[in-house]
């Protein structure tokens, strides 16, 4: 399931622009200075972003980083309902990771599957983060 869909996506939309520090598990290539892109940091950052919605991070499935961007796949759960897999997009700003709306980061996605000119996320992460929108 993609971030921004289903009940969890709706709960998370309210906090999409919240500033959070850090980044969690995976590749460190392209990490922003002062905002490490590793599993532990991203797990903590995602957990902080989800705390207001009473959601928790159960596990991290994957992380991809490039330039000042990170895409995280995580299994999350709440007080009600089963655990679900979601994808989250972060942008590094001033040494902190900001949770971003995939729709905003990906630009105007067309059916042709080509990265649009208005996409903010780097080309190297675009397909991973945006192909299923």
PDB file of C-alpha atoms in Angstrom:
ATOM      1  CA  UNK A   1       0.000   0.000   0.000  1.00  0.00           C
ATOM      2  CA  UNK A   2       1.317   3.446  -0.819  1.00  0.00           C
ATOM      3  CA  UNK A   3       1.523   6.377   1.577  1.00  0.00           C
ATOM      4  CA  UNK A   4      -1.567   8.566   1.158  1.00  0.00           C
ATOM      5  CA  UNK A   5      -3.921   5.622   0.601  1.00  0.00           C
ATOM      6  CA  UNK A   6      -6.193   3.817   3.018  1.00  0.00           C
ATOM      7  CA  UNK A   7      -6.901   4.665   6.641  1.00  0.00           C
ATOM      8  CA  UNK A   8      -3.239   4.930   7.619  1.00  0.00           C
ATOM      9  CA  UNK A   9      -2.528   7.235   4.693  1.00  0.00           C
ATOM     10  CA  UNK A  10      -5.377   9.504   5.715  1.00  0.00           C
ATOM     11  CA  UNK A  11      -4.074   9.659   9.281  1.00  0.00           C
ATOM     12  CA  UNK A  12      -0.565  10.407   8.105  1.00  0.00           C
ATOM     13  CA  UNK A  13      -1.648  13.188   5.708  1.00  0.00           C
ATOM     14  CA  UNK A  14      -2.311  15.441   8.687  1.00  0.00           C
ATOM     15  CA  UNK A  15       1.354  15.317   9.655  1.00  0.00           C
ATOM     16  CA  UNK A  16       3.037  15.183   6.230  1.00  0.00           C
ATOM     17  CA  UNK A  17       4.738  18.528   6.599  1.00  0.00           C
ATOM     18  CA  UNK A  18       5.929  18.029  10.181  1.00  0.00           C
ATOM     19  CA  UNK A  19       9.647  18.580  10.605  1.00  0.00           C
ATOM     20  CA  UNK A  20      11.514  15.603  11.990  1.00  0.00           C
ATOM     21  CA  UNK A  21      15.182  14.914  12.608  1.00  0.00           C
ATOM     22  CA  UNK A  22      17.231  12.043  11.321  1.00  0.00           C
ATOM     23  CA  UNK A  23      16.687   9.265   8.727  1.00  0.00           C
ATOM     24  CA  UNK A  24      16.428   5.294   9.053  1.00  0.00           C
ATOM     25  CA  UNK A  25      18.082   2.090   7.669  1.00  0.00           C
ATOM     26  CA  UNK A  26      19.710   1.463   4.395  1.00  0.00           C
ATOM     27  CA  UNK A  27      21.834   3.224   1.833  1.00  0.00           C
ATOM     28  CA  UNK A  28      23.754   6.303   2.876  1.00  0.00           C
ATOM     29  CA  UNK A  29      24.702   7.540  -0.586  1.00  0.00           C
ATOM     30  CA  UNK A  30      23.576  11.086  -1.158  1.00  0.00           C
ATOM     31  CA  UNK A  31      22.723  11.749   2.490  1.00  0.00           C
ATOM     32  CA  UNK A  32      22.484  15.407   3.392  1.00  0.00           C
ATOM     33  CA  UNK A  33      25.142  16.827   5.726  1.00  0.00           C
ATOM     34  CA  UNK A  34      23.835  16.616   9.276  1.00  0.00           C
ATOM     35  CA  UNK A  35      20.944  14.355   8.246  1.00  0.00           C
ATOM     36  CA  UNK A  36      22.312  10.799   8.136  1.00  0.00           C
ATOM     37  CA  UNK A  37      20.330   8.375   6.039  1.00  0.00           C
ATOM     38  CA  UNK A  38      20.578   5.110   7.967  1.00  0.00           C
ATOM     39  CA  UNK A  39      18.088   2.580   9.337  1.00  0.00           C
ATOM     40  CA  UNK A  40      18.136   3.648  12.956  1.00  0.00           C
ATOM     41  CA  UNK A  41      17.801   7.363  12.209  1.00  0.00           C
ATOM     42  CA  UNK A  42      14.970   6.906   9.680  1.00  0.00           C
ATOM     43  CA  UNK A  43      13.082   4.572  12.010  1.00  0.00           C
ATOM     44  CA  UNK A  44      13.289   7.176  14.766  1.00  0.00           C
ATOM     45  CA  UNK A  45      12.251   9.969  12.385  1.00  0.00           C
ATOM     46  CA  UNK A  46       9.299   8.033  11.032  1.00  0.00           C
ATOM     47  CA  UNK A  47       8.256   7.025  14.544  1.00  0.00           C
ATOM     48  CA  UNK A  48       8.279  10.678  15.602  1.00  0.00           C
ATOM     49  CA  UNK A  49       6.190  11.649  12.580  1.00  0.00           C
ATOM     50  CA  UNK A  50       3.644   8.899  13.245  1.00  0.00           C
ATOM     51  CA  UNK A  51       3.338   9.400  16.996  1.00  0.00           C
ATOM     52  CA  UNK A  52       0.537  11.992  16.744  1.00  0.00           C
ATOM     53  CA  UNK A  53      -1.560   9.520  14.759  1.00  0.00           C
ATOM     54  CA  UNK A  54      -1.022   6.782  17.393  1.00  0.00           C
ATOM     55  CA  UNK A  55       0.887   4.699  14.832  1.00  0.00           C
ATOM     56  CA  UNK A  56       4.164   2.884  15.445  1.00  0.00           C
ATOM     57  CA  UNK A  57       6.893   1.558  13.175  1.00  0.00           C
ATOM     58  CA  UNK A  58       6.962  -2.249  13.352  1.00  0.00           C
ATOM     59  CA  UNK A  59       9.807  -2.781  10.890  1.00  0.00           C
ATOM     60  CA  UNK A  60      11.748  -1.111   8.132  1.00  0.00           C
ATOM     61  CA  UNK A  61      11.631  -2.880   4.778  1.00  0.00           C
ATOM     62  CA  UNK A  62      13.905  -0.695   2.719  1.00  0.00           C
ATOM     63  CA  UNK A  63      15.515   2.703   2.348  1.00  0.00           C
ATOM     64  CA  UNK A  64      16.832   4.456  -0.735  1.00  0.00           C
ATOM     65  CA  UNK A  65      18.661   7.784  -0.570  1.00  0.00           C
ATOM     66  CA  UNK A  66      19.830  10.282  -3.163  1.00  0.00           C
ATOM     67  CA  UNK A  67      20.825  13.907  -2.904  1.00  0.00           C
ATOM     68  CA  UNK A  68      18.651  15.395  -0.142  1.00  0.00           C
ATOM     69  CA  UNK A  69      15.868  12.779  -0.447  1.00  0.00           C
ATOM     70  CA  UNK A  70      15.021   9.415   1.139  1.00  0.00           C
ATOM     71  CA  UNK A  71      12.279   6.900   0.379  1.00  0.00           C
ATOM     72  CA  UNK A  72      11.375   4.494   3.178  1.00  0.00           C
ATOM     73  CA  UNK A  73       9.261   1.345   3.081  1.00  0.00           C
ATOM     74  CA  UNK A  74       8.017   0.426   6.533  1.00  0.00           C
ATOM     75  CA  UNK A  75       5.458  -1.767   8.221  1.00  0.00           C
ATOM     76  CA  UNK A  76       3.357   0.308  10.620  1.00  0.00           C
ATOM     77  CA  UNK A  77       0.506  -0.420  12.982  1.00  0.00           C
ATOM     78  CA  UNK A  78      -1.915   1.367  15.258  1.00  0.00           C
ATOM     79  CA  UNK A  79      -4.101   0.583  18.219  1.00  0.00           C
ATOM     80  CA  UNK A  80      -6.800  -0.703  15.869  1.00  0.00           C
ATOM     81  CA  UNK A  81      -6.346  -2.792  12.756  1.00  0.00           C
ATOM     82  CA  UNK A  82      -3.596  -4.941  11.333  1.00  0.00           C
ATOM     83  CA  UNK A  83      -0.057  -3.904  10.439  1.00  0.00           C
ATOM     84  CA  UNK A  84       0.323  -2.569   6.906  1.00  0.00           C
ATOM     85  CA  UNK A  85       3.222  -1.738   4.631  1.00  0.00           C
ATOM     86  CA  UNK A  86       3.489   1.917   3.636  1.00  0.00           C
ATOM     87  CA  UNK A  87       5.982   4.039   1.752  1.00  0.00           C
ATOM     88  CA  UNK A  88       7.188   7.433   2.996  1.00  0.00           C
ATOM     89  CA  UNK A  89       9.135  10.188   1.231  1.00  0.00           C
ATOM     90  CA  UNK A  90      11.489  12.499   3.140  1.00  0.00           C
ATOM     91  CA  UNK A  91      13.418  15.600   2.075  1.00  0.00           C
ATOM     92  CA  UNK A  92      16.408  16.902   4.047  1.00  0.00           C
ATOM     93  CA  UNK A  93      16.168  20.554   5.001  1.00  0.00           C
ATOM     94  CA  UNK A  94      18.541  22.338   7.388  1.00  0.00           C
ATOM     95  CA  UNK A  95      19.885  19.074   8.836  1.00  0.00           C
ATOM     96  CA  UNK A  96      16.425  17.608   9.481  1.00  0.00           C
ATOM     97  CA  UNK A  97      14.242  15.196   7.516  1.00  0.00           C
ATOM     98  CA  UNK A  98      10.841  16.515   6.465  1.00  0.00           C
ATOM     99  CA  UNK A  99       8.087  13.998   5.669  1.00  0.00           C
ATOM    100  CA  UNK A 100       6.716  14.920   2.239  1.00  0.00           C
ATOM    101  CA  UNK A 101       3.588  14.026   0.322  1.00  0.00           C
ATOM    102  CA  UNK A 102       4.549  11.542  -2.423  1.00  0.00           C
ATOM    103  CA  UNK A 103       2.105  13.294  -4.750  1.00  0.00           C
ATOM    104  CA  UNK A 104       3.856  16.621  -4.189  1.00  0.00           C
ATOM    105  CA  UNK A 105       7.382  15.180  -4.482  1.00  0.00           C
ATOM    106  CA  UNK A 106       6.583  13.112  -7.575  1.00  0.00           C
ATOM    107  CA  UNK A 107       5.043  15.888  -9.639  1.00  0.00           C
ATOM    108  CA  UNK A 108       2.218  15.440 -12.120  1.00  0.00           C
ATOM    109  CA  UNK A 109       2.417  11.698 -12.770  1.00  0.00           C
ATOM    110  CA  UNK A 110       1.090  10.663 -16.163  1.00  0.00           C
ATOM    111  CA  UNK A 111       0.117   7.209 -17.419  1.00  0.00           C
ATOM    112  CA  UNK A 112       3.281   6.959 -19.534  1.00  0.00           C
ATOM    113  CA  UNK A 113       5.429   6.339 -16.426  1.00  0.00           C
ATOM    114  CA  UNK A 114       7.969   9.016 -17.371  1.00  0.00           C
ATOM    115  CA  UNK A 115       9.270  11.338 -14.634  1.00  0.00           C
ATOM    116  CA  UNK A 116       7.498  14.688 -15.088  1.00  0.00           C
ATOM    117  CA  UNK A 117       9.346  17.982 -15.294  1.00  0.00           C
ATOM    118  CA  UNK A 118       7.632  19.234 -12.095  1.00  0.00           C
ATOM    119  CA  UNK A 119       8.921  16.348  -9.934  1.00  0.00           C
ATOM    120  CA  UNK A 120      11.004  17.477  -6.953  1.00  0.00           C
ATOM    121  CA  UNK A 121      12.402  14.046  -6.051  1.00  0.00           C
ATOM    122  CA  UNK A 122      15.632  13.075  -7.863  1.00  0.00           C
ATOM    123  CA  UNK A 123      15.379  10.953 -10.990  1.00  0.00           C
ATOM    124  CA  UNK A 124      17.267   8.101  -9.284  1.00  0.00           C
ATOM    125  CA  UNK A 125      14.462   7.752  -6.687  1.00  0.00           C
ATOM    126  CA  UNK A 126      11.510   8.702  -8.850  1.00  0.00           C
ATOM    127  CA  UNK A 127      10.510   5.222 -10.036  1.00  0.00           C
ATOM    128  CA  UNK A 128      10.903   3.703  -6.532  1.00  0.00           C
ATOM    129  CA  UNK A 129       8.802   6.439  -4.930  1.00  0.00           C
ATOM    130  CA  UNK A 130       6.367   7.371  -7.676  1.00  0.00           C
ATOM    131  CA  UNK A 131       5.751   4.607 -10.211  1.00  0.00           C
ATOM    132  CA  UNK A 132       2.659   3.269  -8.376  1.00  0.00           C
ATOM    133  CA  UNK A 133       0.919   6.601  -7.783  1.00  0.00           C
TER     134      UNK A 133
END
